[in-house]
PDB file of C-alpha atoms and ligand atoms in Angstrom:
ATOM      1  CA  MET A   1       6.439 -10.543  17.062  1.00  0.00           C
ATOM      2  CA  VAL A   2       8.733  -7.674  16.799  1.00  0.00           C
ATOM      3  CA  ILE A   3       8.325  -5.990  12.716  1.00  0.00           C
ATOM      4  CA  ASP A   4      11.240  -3.131  11.950  1.00  0.00           C
ATOM      5  CA  THR A   5       9.521  -1.039   9.257  1.00  0.00           C
ATOM      6  CA  HIS A   6      13.062   0.715   7.724  1.00  0.00           C
ATOM      7  CA  VAL A   7      15.749  -2.049   6.757  1.00  0.00           C
ATOM      8  CA  HIS A   8      18.018  -1.475   3.968  1.00  0.00           C
ATOM      9  CA  VAL A   9      19.061  -3.815   1.571  1.00  0.00           C
ATOM     10  CA  PHE A  10      20.507  -3.401  -1.894  1.00  0.00           C
ATOM     11  CA  PRO A  11      20.949  -6.008  -5.553  1.00  0.00           C
ATOM     12  CA  ASP A  12      23.851  -8.167  -4.991  1.00  0.00           C
ATOM     13  CA  ASN A  13      25.707  -6.526  -7.812  1.00  0.00           C
ATOM     14  CA  ILE A  14      25.628  -3.136  -6.091  1.00  0.00           C
ATOM     15  CA  ALA A  15      25.386  -4.014  -2.444  1.00  0.00           C
ATOM     16  CA  LYS A  16      29.586  -3.693  -1.715  1.00  0.00           C
ATOM     17  CA  LYS A  17      29.707  -0.153  -3.852  1.00  0.00           C
ATOM     18  CA  ALA A  18      26.812   1.630  -2.562  1.00  0.00           C
ATOM     19  CA  GLY A  19      27.487   0.361   1.162  1.00  0.00           C
ATOM     20  CA  ALA A  20      31.410   2.156   0.610  1.00  0.00           C
ATOM     21  CA  LYS A  21      29.792   5.015  -0.778  1.00  0.00           C
ATOM     22  CA  LEU A  22      27.069   5.671   2.112  1.00  0.00           C
ATOM     23  CA  GLN A  23      29.541   4.546   4.602  1.00  0.00           C
ATOM     24  CA  ALA A  24      31.854   7.194   3.285  1.00  0.00           C
ATOM     25  CA  VAL A  25      28.172   9.506   3.492  1.00  0.00           C
ATOM     26  CA  ALA A  26      27.222   8.508   7.056  1.00  0.00           C
ATOM     27  CA  GLN A  27      30.495   8.309   8.836  1.00  0.00           C
ATOM     28  CA  ILE A  28      28.835   5.454  11.682  1.00  0.00           C
ATOM     29  CA  PRO A  29      29.852   1.855  11.564  1.00  0.00           C
ATOM     30  CA  CYS A  30      27.359  -0.543   9.125  1.00  0.00           C
ATOM     31  CA  HIS A  31      26.331  -3.288  11.135  1.00  0.00           C
ATOM     32  CA  THR A  32      25.115  -5.518   7.627  1.00  0.00           C
ATOM     33  CA  ASP A  33      26.799  -5.826   3.936  1.00  0.00           C
ATOM     34  CA  LEU A  34      23.624  -4.763   2.445  1.00  0.00           C
ATOM     35  CA  THR A  35      22.863  -7.908   1.027  1.00  0.00           C
ATOM     36  CA  GLU A  36      19.621  -9.550   1.391  1.00  0.00           C
ATOM     37  CA  ALA A  37      21.466 -12.789   2.815  1.00  0.00           C
ATOM     38  CA  ASP A  38      23.393 -11.392   5.248  1.00  0.00           C
ATOM     39  CA  THR A  39      20.057  -8.995   5.904  1.00  0.00           C
ATOM     40  CA  ARG A  40      18.094 -11.759   6.559  1.00  0.00           C
ATOM     41  CA  ILE A  41      20.799 -13.807   9.120  1.00  0.00           C
ATOM     42  CA  LYS A  42      21.275 -10.829  10.737  1.00  0.00           C
ATOM     43  CA  LEU A  43      17.281  -9.614  11.866  1.00  0.00           C
ATOM     44  CA  LYS A  44      17.059 -13.125  12.895  1.00  0.00           C
ATOM     45  CA  GLU A  45      19.584 -12.916  14.634  1.00  0.00           C
ATOM     46  CA  TRP A  46      18.780  -9.989  16.346  1.00  0.00           C
ATOM     47  CA  GLY A  47      15.460 -11.011  17.513  1.00  0.00           C
ATOM     48  CA  ILE A  48      13.164  -9.502  14.236  1.00  0.00           C
ATOM     49  CA  ASP A  49      10.304 -11.735  12.798  1.00  0.00           C
ATOM     50  CA  LEU A  50       9.772  -8.876  10.044  1.00  0.00           C
ATOM     51  CA  GLY A  51      11.641  -6.221   7.913  1.00  0.00           C
ATOM     52  CA  VAL A  52      10.632  -3.550   5.963  1.00  0.00           C
ATOM     53  CA  VAL A  53      12.686  -2.967   2.737  1.00  0.00           C
ATOM     54  CA  LEU A  54      12.628   1.037   2.022  1.00  0.00           C
ATOM     55  CA  PRO A  55      14.615   1.266  -1.050  1.00  0.00           C
ATOM     56  CA  ILE A  56      15.148   4.770  -2.443  1.00  0.00           C
ATOM     57  CA  ALA A  57      14.818   5.656  -6.573  1.00  0.00           C
ATOM     58  CA  THR A  58      17.710   8.515  -6.716  1.00  0.00           C
ATOM     59  CA  LYS A  59      17.193   9.251 -10.394  1.00  0.00           C
ATOM     60  CA  PRO A  60      14.510   8.765 -12.484  1.00  0.00           C
ATOM     61  CA  SER A  61      15.507   6.320 -14.966  1.00  0.00           C
ATOM     62  CA  GLN A  62      16.152   3.698 -11.526  1.00  0.00           C
ATOM     63  CA  GLN A  63      12.284   3.554 -10.299  1.00  0.00           C
ATOM     64  CA  ARG A  64      11.348   0.252 -12.423  1.00  0.00           C
ATOM     65  CA  SER A  65      14.473  -1.456 -11.600  1.00  0.00           C
ATOM     66  CA  ILE A  66      13.985  -0.331  -7.957  1.00  0.00           C
ATOM     67  CA  ASN A  67      10.588  -1.781  -7.785  1.00  0.00           C
ATOM     68  CA  ASN A  68      11.442  -5.247 -10.460  1.00  0.00           C
ATOM     69  CA  TRP A  69      13.924  -6.260  -7.487  1.00  0.00           C
ATOM     70  CA  ALA A  70      11.969  -5.052  -5.090  1.00  0.00           C
ATOM     71  CA  LYS A  71       9.041  -7.366  -5.362  1.00  0.00           C
ATOM     72  CA  THR A  72      11.523 -10.090  -5.450  1.00  0.00           C
ATOM     73  CA  VAL A  73      12.479  -9.285  -1.806  1.00  0.00           C
ATOM     74  CA  GLN A  74       9.171 -10.258  -0.491  1.00  0.00           C
ATOM     75  CA  HIS A  75       9.812 -13.484   0.893  1.00  0.00           C
ATOM     76  CA  GLY A  76      11.483 -15.565   4.228  1.00  0.00           C
ATOM     77  CA  GLY A  77      11.156 -13.112   6.874  1.00  0.00           C
ATOM     78  CA  LEU A  78      11.274  -9.724   4.403  1.00  0.00           C
ATOM     79  CA  ILE A  79       8.246  -7.377   2.796  1.00  0.00           C
ATOM     80  CA  SER A  80       8.937  -4.318   1.157  1.00  0.00           C
ATOM     81  CA  PHE A  81       7.829  -0.804  -0.203  1.00  0.00           C
ATOM     82  CA  GLY A  82       8.982   0.345  -3.738  1.00  0.00           C
ATOM     83  CA  SER A  83      10.319   3.699  -4.830  1.00  0.00           C
ATOM     84  CA  ILE A  84       9.126   6.678  -7.701  1.00  0.00           C
ATOM     85  CA  HIS A  85      11.133   9.847  -8.012  1.00  0.00           C
ATOM     86  CA  PRO A  86       8.932  12.508  -7.628  1.00  0.00           C
ATOM     87  CA  ASP A  87      10.819  14.671 -10.985  1.00  0.00           C
ATOM     88  CA  ALA A  88       9.896  10.992 -12.558  1.00  0.00           C
ATOM     89  CA  GLU A  89       7.709  11.589 -15.935  1.00  0.00           C
ATOM     90  CA  ASP A  90       6.139   8.497 -15.228  1.00  0.00           C
ATOM     91  CA  ALA A  91       6.274   9.024 -11.720  1.00  0.00           C
ATOM     92  CA  LEU A  92       2.178   8.745 -11.222  1.00  0.00           C
ATOM     93  CA  SER A  93       2.472   5.246 -13.731  1.00  0.00           C
ATOM     94  CA  GLU A  94       4.562   4.002 -11.165  1.00  0.00           C
ATOM     95  CA  LEU A  95       2.656   4.128  -8.182  1.00  0.00           C
ATOM     96  CA  ASP A  96      -0.028   1.620  -9.918  1.00  0.00           C
ATOM     97  CA  THR A  97       2.823  -0.692 -10.617  1.00  0.00           C
ATOM     98  CA  ILE A  98       3.769  -0.507  -6.891  1.00  0.00           C
ATOM     99  CA  LYS A  99      -0.188  -1.297  -5.995  1.00  0.00           C
ATOM    100  CA  GLU A 100      -0.402  -4.378  -9.121  1.00  0.00           C
ATOM    101  CA  TYR A 101       3.079  -5.557  -7.093  1.00  0.00           C
ATOM    102  CA  GLY A 102       2.314  -5.981  -3.907  1.00  0.00           C
ATOM    103  CA  LEU A 103       4.596  -3.815  -2.618  1.00  0.00           C
ATOM    104  CA  TYR A 104       3.241  -2.257   0.541  1.00  0.00           C
ATOM    105  CA  GLY A 105       3.906   1.700   0.425  1.00  0.00           C
ATOM    106  CA  VAL A 106       6.212   4.137  -1.140  1.00  0.00           C
ATOM    107  CA  LYS A 107      10.022   5.160   0.242  1.00  0.00           C
ATOM    108  CA  LEU A 108      10.593   9.048  -0.373  1.00  0.00           C
ATOM    109  CA  HIS A 109      14.345  10.347   0.479  1.00  0.00           C
ATOM    110  CA  PRO A 110      13.849  14.131  -0.280  1.00  0.00           C
ATOM    111  CA  ASP A 111      17.659  15.034   0.623  1.00  0.00           C
ATOM    112  CA  TYR A 112      18.542  12.292  -1.848  1.00  0.00           C
ATOM    113  CA  GLN A 113      15.881  12.841  -4.595  1.00  0.00           C
ATOM    114  CA  CYS A 114      16.072  16.756  -4.025  1.00  0.00           C
ATOM    115  CA  PHE A 115      12.589  17.820  -3.311  1.00  0.00           C
ATOM    116  CA  PHE A 116      10.310  19.636  -0.355  1.00  0.00           C
ATOM    117  CA  PRO A 117       7.608  17.214   0.424  1.00  0.00           C
ATOM    118  CA  ASP A 118       5.089  20.290   1.302  1.00  0.00           C
ATOM    119  CA  ASP A 119       5.151  21.578  -2.646  1.00  0.00           C
ATOM    120  CA  GLU A 120       2.487  21.537  -4.293  1.00  0.00           C
ATOM    121  CA  LYS A 121       3.607  20.385  -7.439  1.00  0.00           C
ATOM    122  CA  TYR A 122       3.336  16.548  -5.784  1.00  0.00           C
ATOM    123  CA  PHE A 123       0.504  16.541  -4.625  1.00  0.00           C
ATOM    124  CA  PRO A 124      -1.165  14.768  -7.324  1.00  0.00           C
ATOM    125  CA  LEU A 125       1.466  11.906  -6.567  1.00  0.00           C
ATOM    126  CA  TYR A 126       0.433  12.061  -2.648  1.00  0.00           C
ATOM    127  CA  GLU A 127      -3.140  11.568  -3.433  1.00  0.00           C
ATOM    128  CA  LYS A 128      -2.825   9.123  -5.804  1.00  0.00           C
ATOM    129  CA  MET A 129      -1.059   7.298  -3.268  1.00  0.00           C
ATOM    130  CA  ALA A 130      -3.718   7.842  -0.346  1.00  0.00           C
ATOM    131  CA  ALA A 131      -6.309   6.827  -3.708  1.00  0.00           C
ATOM    132  CA  LEU A 132      -3.915   3.198  -3.982  1.00  0.00           C
ATOM    133  CA  GLY A 133      -3.663   2.772   0.141  1.00  0.00           C
ATOM    134  CA  LEU A 134      -0.103   3.101   0.397  1.00  0.00           C
ATOM    135  CA  PRO A 135       1.504   4.579   3.047  1.00  0.00           C
ATOM    136  CA  VAL A 136       4.484   7.038   2.370  1.00  0.00           C
ATOM    137  CA  ALA A 137       7.605   6.881   4.350  1.00  0.00           C
ATOM    138  CA  PHE A 138       9.648  10.313   4.107  1.00  0.00           C
ATOM    139  CA  HIS A 139      13.469  10.739   5.730  1.00  0.00           C
ATOM    140  CA  THR A 140      12.631  13.019   7.857  1.00  0.00           C
ATOM    141  CA  GLY A 141      15.144  16.087   9.673  1.00  0.00           C
ATOM    142  CA  TYR A 142      19.179  15.770   8.812  1.00  0.00           C
ATOM    143  CA  ASP A 143      20.795  13.570   6.480  1.00  0.00           C
ATOM    144  CA  PRO A 144      24.407  13.675   6.344  1.00  0.00           C
ATOM    145  CA  VAL A 145      24.051  13.718   2.477  1.00  0.00           C
ATOM    146  CA  SER A 146      22.868  17.150   2.017  1.00  0.00           C
ATOM    147  CA  PRO A 147      24.450  18.870   5.486  1.00  0.00           C
ATOM    148  CA  ASP A 148      23.045  22.519   4.431  1.00  0.00           C
ATOM    149  CA  VAL A 149      19.731  21.876   3.358  1.00  0.00           C
ATOM    150  CA  ILE A 150      17.363  20.192   5.340  1.00  0.00           C
ATOM    151  CA  TYR A 151      14.526  19.202   2.516  1.00  0.00           C
ATOM    152  CA  ALA A 152      12.346  17.458   4.944  1.00  0.00           C
ATOM    153  CA  PRO A 153      12.507  19.259   8.252  1.00  0.00           C
ATOM    154  CA  PRO A 154       8.933  18.395  10.562  1.00  0.00           C
ATOM    155  CA  GLU A 155       7.516  21.692   9.596  1.00  0.00           C
ATOM    156  CA  ARG A 156       7.302  20.959   5.859  1.00  0.00           C
ATOM    157  CA  ILE A 157       6.303  16.860   6.771  1.00  0.00           C
ATOM    158  CA  ARG A 158       3.087  18.250   8.749  1.00  0.00           C
ATOM    159  CA  ALA A 159       2.563  20.846   6.126  1.00  0.00           C
ATOM    160  CA  LEU A 160       2.296  18.259   3.336  1.00  0.00           C
ATOM    161  CA  ALA A 161       0.130  15.669   6.112  1.00  0.00           C
ATOM    162  CA  ARG A 162      -2.394  18.893   7.100  1.00  0.00           C
ATOM    163  CA  ALA A 163      -2.753  19.109   2.783  1.00  0.00           C
ATOM    164  CA  ILE A 164      -3.705  15.881   2.633  1.00  0.00           C
ATOM    165  CA  PRO A 165      -5.084  14.366   5.849  1.00  0.00           C
ATOM    166  CA  ALA A 166      -5.873  10.619   3.659  1.00  0.00           C
ATOM    167  CA  LEU A 167      -2.383  10.435   2.914  1.00  0.00           C
ATOM    168  CA  LYS A 168      -0.482   7.550   5.479  1.00  0.00           C
ATOM    169  CA  VAL A 169       2.447   9.758   6.398  1.00  0.00           C
ATOM    170  CA  ILE A 170       5.476   7.860   7.970  1.00  0.00           C
ATOM    171  CA  GLY A 171       8.328   9.787   9.204  1.00  0.00           C
ATOM    172  CA  ALA A 172      11.094   8.260   9.870  1.00  0.00           C
ATOM    173  CA  HIS A 173      13.351   9.224  12.892  1.00  0.00           C
ATOM    174  CA  LEU A 174      10.806  10.435  14.698  1.00  0.00           C
ATOM    175  CA  GLY A 175       9.712  12.924  12.476  1.00  0.00           C
ATOM    176  CA  GLY A 176      12.405  14.659  12.392  1.00  0.00           C
ATOM    177  CA  HIS A 177      16.117  13.303  12.138  1.00  0.00           C
ATOM    178  CA  MET A 178      18.523  15.405  14.774  1.00  0.00           C
ATOM    179  CA  GLN A 179      15.125  18.229  15.034  1.00  0.00           C
ATOM    180  CA  TYR A 180      13.723  16.612  18.504  1.00  0.00           C
ATOM    181  CA  ASP A 181      12.930  20.472  19.823  1.00  0.00           C
ATOM    182  CA  GLU A 182      10.631  20.981  15.749  1.00  0.00           C
ATOM    183  CA  VAL A 183       9.197  17.782  15.896  1.00  0.00           C
ATOM    184  CA  GLU A 184       7.489  18.702  19.512  1.00  0.00           C
ATOM    185  CA  LYS A 185       6.722  21.494  18.111  1.00  0.00           C
ATOM    186  CA  TYR A 186       5.066  20.374  14.920  1.00  0.00           C
ATOM    187  CA  ILE A 187       4.720  16.778  14.445  1.00  0.00           C
ATOM    188  CA  VAL A 188       3.606  15.764  17.988  1.00  0.00           C
ATOM    189  CA  GLY A 189       0.041  15.113  17.905  1.00  0.00           C
ATOM    190  CA  GLU A 190      -0.450  15.295  14.476  1.00  0.00           C
ATOM    191  CA  ASN A 191      -1.914  12.134  11.755  1.00  0.00           C
ATOM    192  CA  ILE A 192       1.400  10.813  10.875  1.00  0.00           C
ATOM    193  CA  TYR A 193       2.936   8.002  11.633  1.00  0.00           C
ATOM    194  CA  ILE A 194       6.886   8.703  13.149  1.00  0.00           C
ATOM    195  CA  ASP A 195       9.147   5.612  13.128  1.00  0.00           C
ATOM    196  CA  ILE A 196      11.896   5.038  16.450  1.00  0.00           C
ATOM    197  CA  SER A 197      15.290   4.518  13.722  1.00  0.00           C
ATOM    198  CA  MET A 198      18.327   6.443  14.690  1.00  0.00           C
ATOM    199  CA  ALA A 199      16.925   7.661  18.638  1.00  0.00           C
ATOM    200  CA  PRO A 200      19.254   5.828  20.328  1.00  0.00           C
ATOM    201  CA  LEU A 201      22.091   7.597  18.341  1.00  0.00           C
ATOM    202  CA  THR A 202      20.881  11.251  18.668  1.00  0.00           C
ATOM    203  CA  CYS A 203      17.594  11.863  21.370  1.00  0.00           C
ATOM    204  CA  ARG A 204      18.068  11.760  25.004  1.00  0.00           C
ATOM    205  CA  GLN A 205      16.113   8.960  26.172  1.00  0.00           C
ATOM    206  CA  GLU A 206      14.170  11.368  27.842  1.00  0.00           C
ATOM    207  CA  GLN A 207      13.119  13.425  25.149  1.00  0.00           C
ATOM    208  CA  PHE A 208      12.371   9.958  23.194  1.00  0.00           C
ATOM    209  CA  GLU A 209       9.647   8.934  25.811  1.00  0.00           C
ATOM    210  CA  ARG A 210       7.809  12.210  25.742  1.00  0.00           C
ATOM    211  CA  ILE A 211       7.839  12.387  22.232  1.00  0.00           C
ATOM    212  CA  ILE A 212       6.224   8.906  21.765  1.00  0.00           C
ATOM    213  CA  LYS A 213       3.896   9.578  25.187  1.00  0.00           C
ATOM    214  CA  ASN A 214       2.680  12.959  23.824  1.00  0.00           C
ATOM    215  CA  HIS A 215       2.498  11.847  20.108  1.00  0.00           C
ATOM    216  CA  GLY A 216       0.275   8.709  20.924  1.00  0.00           C
ATOM    217  CA  VAL A 217       1.815   5.243  21.072  1.00  0.00           C
ATOM    218  CA  ASP A 218      -0.989   3.832  18.382  1.00  0.00           C
ATOM    219  CA  LYS A 219       1.493   6.317  15.496  1.00  0.00           C
ATOM    220  CA  VAL A 220       4.719   4.818  16.821  1.00  0.00           C
ATOM    221  CA  LEU A 221       6.602   2.305  14.953  1.00  0.00           C
ATOM    222  CA  PHE A 222       9.476   0.483  15.798  1.00  0.00           C
ATOM    223  CA  ALA A 223      12.600   0.802  13.121  1.00  0.00           C
ATOM    224  CA  SER A 224      16.077   0.668  13.211  1.00  0.00           C
ATOM    225  CA  ASP A 225      17.307   2.078   9.581  1.00  0.00           C
ATOM    226  CA  CYS A 226      19.273  -0.944   9.600  1.00  0.00           C
ATOM    227  CA  PRO A 227      22.458  -1.492   8.665  1.00  0.00           C
ATOM    228  CA  TRP A 228      22.738   2.269  10.546  1.00  0.00           C
ATOM    229  CA  THR A 229      22.007   1.042  13.992  1.00  0.00           C
ATOM    230  CA  THR A 230      21.106  -2.488  14.559  1.00  0.00           C
ATOM    231  CA  PRO A 231      17.861  -2.632  16.165  1.00  0.00           C
ATOM    232  CA  GLY A 232      18.787  -4.274  19.322  1.00  0.00           C
ATOM    233  CA  MET A 233      19.288  -0.576  19.878  1.00  0.00           C
ATOM    234  CA  GLU A 234      16.144   0.514  19.652  1.00  0.00           C
ATOM    235  CA  LEU A 235      14.738  -2.266  21.256  1.00  0.00           C
ATOM    236  CA  GLN A 236      16.591  -1.577  24.184  1.00  0.00           C
ATOM    237  CA  MET A 237      15.605   2.322  24.086  1.00  0.00           C
ATOM    238  CA  LEU A 238      12.556   1.137  23.854  1.00  0.00           C
ATOM    239  CA  ARG A 239      12.295  -1.089  26.669  1.00  0.00           C
ATOM    240  CA  LYS A 240      13.598   1.067  29.204  1.00  0.00           C
ATOM    241  CA  ALA A 241      10.516   3.594  28.179  1.00  0.00           C
ATOM    242  CA  SER A 242       7.859   3.948  30.941  1.00  0.00           C
ATOM    243  CA  LEU A 243       5.251   2.091  28.488  1.00  0.00           C
ATOM    244  CA  SER A 244       2.843  -0.618  29.466  1.00  0.00           C
ATOM    245  CA  PRO A 245       3.680  -4.152  27.843  1.00  0.00           C
ATOM    246  CA  GLU A 246       0.336  -3.536  25.304  1.00  0.00           C
ATOM    247  CA  GLU A 247       1.648  -0.036  24.558  1.00  0.00           C
ATOM    248  CA  THR A 248       5.030  -1.631  23.215  1.00  0.00           C
ATOM    249  CA  GLU A 249       3.127  -4.076  21.987  1.00  0.00           C
ATOM    250  CA  LEU A 250       1.638  -1.841  19.801  1.00  0.00           C
ATOM    251  CA  ILE A 251       5.118  -0.175  18.797  1.00  0.00           C
ATOM    252  CA  LEU A 252       6.586  -2.893  18.411  1.00  0.00           C
ATOM    253  CA  ALA A 253       4.770  -5.096  15.801  1.00  0.00           C
ATOM    254  CA  GLY A 254       0.668  -3.816  16.314  1.00  0.00           C
ATOM    255  CA  ASN A 255       0.891  -0.637  14.658  1.00  0.00           C
ATOM    256  CA  ALA A 256       2.593  -1.390  11.564  1.00  0.00           C
ATOM    257  CA  ILE A 257       0.606  -4.470  11.242  1.00  0.00           C
ATOM    258  CA  LYS A 258      -2.407  -2.114  10.660  1.00  0.00           C
ATOM    259  CA  LEU A 259      -0.881   0.586   8.895  1.00  0.00           C
ATOM    260  CA  LEU A 260       0.351  -1.580   6.317  1.00  0.00           C
ATOM    261  CA  ASN A 261      -2.545  -3.881   6.305  1.00  0.00           C
ATOM    262  CA  TYR A 262      -0.065  -7.020   6.460  1.00  0.00           C
ATOM    263  CA  ASN A 263      -1.029 -10.765   7.137  1.00  0.00           C
ATOM    264  CA  VAL A 264       0.253 -12.786   9.511  1.00  0.00           C
TER     265      VAL A 264
HETATM  266 ZN1   ZN B 301      16.662   4.765   5.938  1.00  0.00          ZN
END
């Protein structure tokens, strides 16, 4: 089984506009049209059994509509996280809604939401996520949307994870997109899950292998950041790594099943 734990999909009515906007920022090819239908077809073609959608509330007012939509996505090869905007007045109570809806965790994108993840004012949110058993997935490291300020570098993610050890933290992009030396310094060995999305585009094979082995393969999640890479690229990178079949299986699905409490 292969689970892609980092997939972006948009509601049909905004997929086209969102795609054009994101592509202008990312400046790399987009491998789906960002709709649910196309993503389901492509994931299947790429050999992915389950995709985990990670939506992002870029404004406080979007939380509920995003979570209402995320709930409808969860069938036929897709499950979803919910999103809150950390500065929304009702962010705390929206976490109850995410739990009630049966969504699998919370996605936060500090560069789109303009907040520092280790800021203590957000700790009540994290404590509630931990209490509800909701993992939180962060974009980490560089993002072209905010080239001058990196809101979630490895050091801040570590500070947060150490402050709230009961929280299940997922650092996308190996825990620090394009900051892999800092990942080795601050993330490796910590109580943090890392996903391998985008690594084929920006990380050397040798450093990739060193990071996942030293960190512990039981805390590494297969992911692509679809549509910005195709999972085939991450699969190839993972299969090239000198890991046992059991270790590879953990990364491809076993760790995610356990972390997300997913009923296969
Ligand atoms: Zn992403």
